[in-house]
Coordinates of N, CA, C and O in Angstrom, one line a residue:
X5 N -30.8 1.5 5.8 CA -29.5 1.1 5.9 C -29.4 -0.2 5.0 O -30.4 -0.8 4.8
X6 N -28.3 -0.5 4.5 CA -28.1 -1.4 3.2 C -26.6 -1.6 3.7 O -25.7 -0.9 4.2
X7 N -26.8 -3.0 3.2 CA -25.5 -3.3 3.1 C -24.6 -5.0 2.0 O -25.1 -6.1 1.8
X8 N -23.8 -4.8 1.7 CA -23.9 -5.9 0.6 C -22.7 -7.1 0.6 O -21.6 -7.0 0.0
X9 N -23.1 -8.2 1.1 CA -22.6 -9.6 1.9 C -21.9 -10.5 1.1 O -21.5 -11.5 1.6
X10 N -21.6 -10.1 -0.5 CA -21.6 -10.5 -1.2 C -19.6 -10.9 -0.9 O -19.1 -12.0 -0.8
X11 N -19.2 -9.9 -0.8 CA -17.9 -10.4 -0.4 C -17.2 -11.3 0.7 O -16.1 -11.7 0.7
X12 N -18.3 -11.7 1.8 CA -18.0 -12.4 2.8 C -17.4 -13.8 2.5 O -17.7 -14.5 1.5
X13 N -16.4 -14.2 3.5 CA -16.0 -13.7 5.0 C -14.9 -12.2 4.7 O -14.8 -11.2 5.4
X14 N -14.4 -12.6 3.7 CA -13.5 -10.8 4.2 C -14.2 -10.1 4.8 O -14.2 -10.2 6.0
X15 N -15.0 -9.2 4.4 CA -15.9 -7.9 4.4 C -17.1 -8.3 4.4 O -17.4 -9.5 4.1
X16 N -18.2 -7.0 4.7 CA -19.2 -7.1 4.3 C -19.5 -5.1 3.8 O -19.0 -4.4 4.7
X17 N -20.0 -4.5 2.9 CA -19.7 -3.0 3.0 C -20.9 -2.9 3.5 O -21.7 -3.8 3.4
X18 N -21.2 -1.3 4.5 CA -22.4 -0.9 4.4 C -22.5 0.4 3.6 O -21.5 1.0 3.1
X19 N -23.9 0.8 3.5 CA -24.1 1.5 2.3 C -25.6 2.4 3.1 O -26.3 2.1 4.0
X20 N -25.5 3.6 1.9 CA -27.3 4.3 2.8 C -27.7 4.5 4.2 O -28.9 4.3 4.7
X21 N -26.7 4.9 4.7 CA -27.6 4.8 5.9 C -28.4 6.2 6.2 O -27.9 7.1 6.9
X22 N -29.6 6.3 5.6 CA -29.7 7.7 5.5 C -31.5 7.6 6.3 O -32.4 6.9 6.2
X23 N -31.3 8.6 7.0 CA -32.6 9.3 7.9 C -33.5 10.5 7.2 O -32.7 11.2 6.6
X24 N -34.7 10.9 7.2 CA -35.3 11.5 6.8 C -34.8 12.3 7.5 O -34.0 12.1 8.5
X25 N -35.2 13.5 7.0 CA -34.8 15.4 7.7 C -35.8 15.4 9.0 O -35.5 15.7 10.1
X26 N -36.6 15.2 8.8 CA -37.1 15.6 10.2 C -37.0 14.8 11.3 O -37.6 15.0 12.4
X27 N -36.3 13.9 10.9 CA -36.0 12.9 12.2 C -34.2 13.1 12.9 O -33.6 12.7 13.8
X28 N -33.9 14.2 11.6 CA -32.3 13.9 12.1 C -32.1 14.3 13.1 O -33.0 15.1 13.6
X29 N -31.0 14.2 13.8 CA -30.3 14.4 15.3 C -31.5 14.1 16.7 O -31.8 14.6 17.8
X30 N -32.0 13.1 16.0 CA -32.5 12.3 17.2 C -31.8 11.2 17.9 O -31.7 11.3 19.1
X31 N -31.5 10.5 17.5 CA -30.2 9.1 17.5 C -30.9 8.3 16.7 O -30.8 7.1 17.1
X32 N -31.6 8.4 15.7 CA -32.1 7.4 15.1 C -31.4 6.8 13.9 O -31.8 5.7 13.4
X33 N -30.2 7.6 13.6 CA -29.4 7.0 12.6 C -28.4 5.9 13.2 O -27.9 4.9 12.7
X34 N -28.2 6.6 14.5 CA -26.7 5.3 15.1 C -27.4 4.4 15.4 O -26.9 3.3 15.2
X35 N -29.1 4.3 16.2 CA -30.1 3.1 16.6 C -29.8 2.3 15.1 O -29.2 1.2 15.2
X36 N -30.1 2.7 14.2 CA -30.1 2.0 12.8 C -28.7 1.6 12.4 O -28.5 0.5 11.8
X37 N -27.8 2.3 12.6 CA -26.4 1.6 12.1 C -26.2 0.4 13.4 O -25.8 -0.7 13.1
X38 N -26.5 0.6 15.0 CA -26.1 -0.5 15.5 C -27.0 -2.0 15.2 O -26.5 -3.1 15.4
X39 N -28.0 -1.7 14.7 CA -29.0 -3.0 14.5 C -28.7 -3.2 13.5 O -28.7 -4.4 13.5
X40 N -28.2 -2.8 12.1 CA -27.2 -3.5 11.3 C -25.9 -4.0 11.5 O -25.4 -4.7 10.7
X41 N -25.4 -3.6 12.4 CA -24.2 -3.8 12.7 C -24.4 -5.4 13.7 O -23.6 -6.3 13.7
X42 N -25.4 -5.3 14.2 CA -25.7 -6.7 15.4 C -26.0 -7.7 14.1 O -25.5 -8.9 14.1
X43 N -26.7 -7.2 13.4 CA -27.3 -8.5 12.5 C -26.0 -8.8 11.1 O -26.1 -9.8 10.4
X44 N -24.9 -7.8 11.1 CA -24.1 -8.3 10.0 C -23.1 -9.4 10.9 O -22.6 -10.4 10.5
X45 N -23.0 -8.8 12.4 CA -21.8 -9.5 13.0 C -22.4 -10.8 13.3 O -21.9 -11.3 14.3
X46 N -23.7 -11.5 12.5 CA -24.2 -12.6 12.9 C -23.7 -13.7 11.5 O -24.0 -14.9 11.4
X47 N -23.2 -13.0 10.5 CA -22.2 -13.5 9.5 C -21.3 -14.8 10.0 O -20.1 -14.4 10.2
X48 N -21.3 -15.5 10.2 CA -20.4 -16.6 10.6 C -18.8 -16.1 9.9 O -18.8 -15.6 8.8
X49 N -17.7 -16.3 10.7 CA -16.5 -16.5 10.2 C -16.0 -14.6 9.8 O -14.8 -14.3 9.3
X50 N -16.7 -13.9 10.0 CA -16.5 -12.8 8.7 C -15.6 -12.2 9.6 O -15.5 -12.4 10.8
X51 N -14.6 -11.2 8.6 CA -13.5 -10.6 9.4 C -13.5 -9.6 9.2 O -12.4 -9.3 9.7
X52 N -14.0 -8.4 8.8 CA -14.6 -7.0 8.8 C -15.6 -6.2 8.4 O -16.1 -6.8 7.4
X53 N -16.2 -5.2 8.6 CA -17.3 -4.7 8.0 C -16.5 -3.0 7.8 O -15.6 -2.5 8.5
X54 N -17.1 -2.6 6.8 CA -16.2 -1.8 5.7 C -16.9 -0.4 5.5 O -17.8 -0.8 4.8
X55 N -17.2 0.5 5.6 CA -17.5 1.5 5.0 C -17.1 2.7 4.1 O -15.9 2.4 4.2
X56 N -17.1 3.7 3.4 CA -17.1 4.8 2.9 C -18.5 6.1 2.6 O -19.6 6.3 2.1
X57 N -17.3 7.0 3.4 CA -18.3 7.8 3.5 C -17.4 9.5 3.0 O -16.2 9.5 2.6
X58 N -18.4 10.7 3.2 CA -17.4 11.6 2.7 C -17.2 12.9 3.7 O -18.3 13.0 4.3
X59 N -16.4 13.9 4.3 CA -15.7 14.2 5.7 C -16.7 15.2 5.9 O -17.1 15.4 7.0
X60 N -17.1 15.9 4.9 CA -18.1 17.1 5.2 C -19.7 16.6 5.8 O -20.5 17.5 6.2
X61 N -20.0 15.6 5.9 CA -21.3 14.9 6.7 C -21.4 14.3 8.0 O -20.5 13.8 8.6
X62 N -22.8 14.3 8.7 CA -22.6 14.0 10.0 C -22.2 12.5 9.9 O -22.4 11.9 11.0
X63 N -21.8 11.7 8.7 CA -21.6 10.4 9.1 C -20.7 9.6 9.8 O -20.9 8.6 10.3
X64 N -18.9 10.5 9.6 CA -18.0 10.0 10.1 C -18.4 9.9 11.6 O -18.3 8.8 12.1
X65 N -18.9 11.1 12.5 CA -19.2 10.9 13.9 C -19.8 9.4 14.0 O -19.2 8.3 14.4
X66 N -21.1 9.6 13.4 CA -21.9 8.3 13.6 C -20.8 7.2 13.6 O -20.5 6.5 14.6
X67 N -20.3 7.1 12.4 CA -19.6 6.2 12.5 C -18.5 5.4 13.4 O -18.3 4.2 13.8
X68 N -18.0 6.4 13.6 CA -16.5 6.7 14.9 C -17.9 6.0 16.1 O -18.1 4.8 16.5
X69 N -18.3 6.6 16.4 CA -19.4 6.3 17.2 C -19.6 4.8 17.8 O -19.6 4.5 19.0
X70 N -19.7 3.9 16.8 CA -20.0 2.6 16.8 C -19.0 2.1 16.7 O -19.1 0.9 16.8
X71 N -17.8 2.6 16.6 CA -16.6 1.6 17.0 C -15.6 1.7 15.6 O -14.4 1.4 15.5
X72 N -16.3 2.2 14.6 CA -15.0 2.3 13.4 C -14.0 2.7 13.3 O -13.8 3.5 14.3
X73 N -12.8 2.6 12.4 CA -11.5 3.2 13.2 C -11.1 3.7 11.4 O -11.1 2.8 10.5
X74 N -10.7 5.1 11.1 CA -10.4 5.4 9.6 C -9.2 4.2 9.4 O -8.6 3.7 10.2
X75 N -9.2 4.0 7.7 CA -7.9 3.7 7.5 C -7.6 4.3 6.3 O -6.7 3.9 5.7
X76 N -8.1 5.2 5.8 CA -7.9 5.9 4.5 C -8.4 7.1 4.7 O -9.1 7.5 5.6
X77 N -7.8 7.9 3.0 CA -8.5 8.8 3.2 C -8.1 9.5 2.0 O -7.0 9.9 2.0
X78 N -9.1 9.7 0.6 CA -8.9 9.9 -0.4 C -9.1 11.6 -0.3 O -9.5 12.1 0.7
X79 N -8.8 12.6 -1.7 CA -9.3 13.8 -2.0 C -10.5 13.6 -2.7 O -10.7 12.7 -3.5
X80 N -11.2 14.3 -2.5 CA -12.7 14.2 -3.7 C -12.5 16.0 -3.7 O -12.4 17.0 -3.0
X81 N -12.6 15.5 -5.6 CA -12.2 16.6 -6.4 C -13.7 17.6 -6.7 O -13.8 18.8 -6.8
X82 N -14.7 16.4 -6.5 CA -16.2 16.9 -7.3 C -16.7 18.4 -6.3 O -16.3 18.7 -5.2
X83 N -17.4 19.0 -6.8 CA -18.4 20.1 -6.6 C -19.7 19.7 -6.3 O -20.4 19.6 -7.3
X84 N -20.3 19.4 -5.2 CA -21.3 18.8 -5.4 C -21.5 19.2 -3.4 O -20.8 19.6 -2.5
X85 N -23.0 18.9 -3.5 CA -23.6 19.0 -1.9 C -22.5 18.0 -0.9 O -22.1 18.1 0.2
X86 N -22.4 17.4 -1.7 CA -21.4 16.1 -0.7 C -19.8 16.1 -0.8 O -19.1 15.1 -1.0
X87 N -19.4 17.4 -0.8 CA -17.6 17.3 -1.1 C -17.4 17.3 0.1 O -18.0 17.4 1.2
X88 N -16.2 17.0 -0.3 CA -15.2 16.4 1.2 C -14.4 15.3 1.0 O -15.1 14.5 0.5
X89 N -13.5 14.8 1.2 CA -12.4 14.0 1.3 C -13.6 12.7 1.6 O -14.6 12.8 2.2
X90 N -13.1 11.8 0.9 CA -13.7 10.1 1.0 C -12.7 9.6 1.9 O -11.5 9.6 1.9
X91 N -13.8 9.2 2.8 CA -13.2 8.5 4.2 C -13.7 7.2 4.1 O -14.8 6.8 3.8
X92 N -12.6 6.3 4.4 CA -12.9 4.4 4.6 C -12.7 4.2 5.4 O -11.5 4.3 5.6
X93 N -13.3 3.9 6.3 CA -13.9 3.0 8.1 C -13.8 1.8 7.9 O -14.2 1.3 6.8
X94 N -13.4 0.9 8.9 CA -13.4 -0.6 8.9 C -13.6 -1.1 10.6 O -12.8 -0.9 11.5
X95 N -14.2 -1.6 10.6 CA -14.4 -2.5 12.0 C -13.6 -3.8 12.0 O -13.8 -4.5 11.0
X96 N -12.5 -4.3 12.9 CA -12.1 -5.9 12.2 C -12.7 -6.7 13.6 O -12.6 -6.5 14.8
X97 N -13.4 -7.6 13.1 CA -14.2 -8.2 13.9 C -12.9 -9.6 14.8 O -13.3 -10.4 15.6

């Protein structure tokens, strides 16, 4: 999991949060999104943490999961393993 602080206090994005295949659907990805999520909300002052992700992946669950709430929601035009509408999540702290 990654994430990039550079914009703080607005935001902070996260990014990667990705599990090896043979570990998936264990809970080891939400274990990992909430221990980033504990250590970003340790940001002094900060007023949201931000994501994008895309609709056809198990990430929106994950996400929704931990508390995120959509506020967008683009078309993705591309052909690729990962189509699906681009979805933007935000937490406001």
């Amino acid at each position: 999991m990654t994430w990039d602080p550079r914009h703080r206090p607005d935001y902070v994005e996260i990014g990667h949060n990705g599990i090896r295949e043979q570990y998936k659907r264990r809970g080891y990805g939400h274990m990992q999104l909430e221990e980033a999520l504990r250590r970003i909300r340790e940001y002094e002052g900060l007023k949201r943490i931000i994501v994008c992700t895309n609709s056809n992946l198990a990430a929106p669950r994950n996400y929704e999961s931990a508390g995120f709430v959509l506020y967008n929601r683009k078309p993705n035009k591309t052909e690729s393993a990962y189509t699906g509408d681009y979805l933007y999540y935000e937490i406001i702290l």
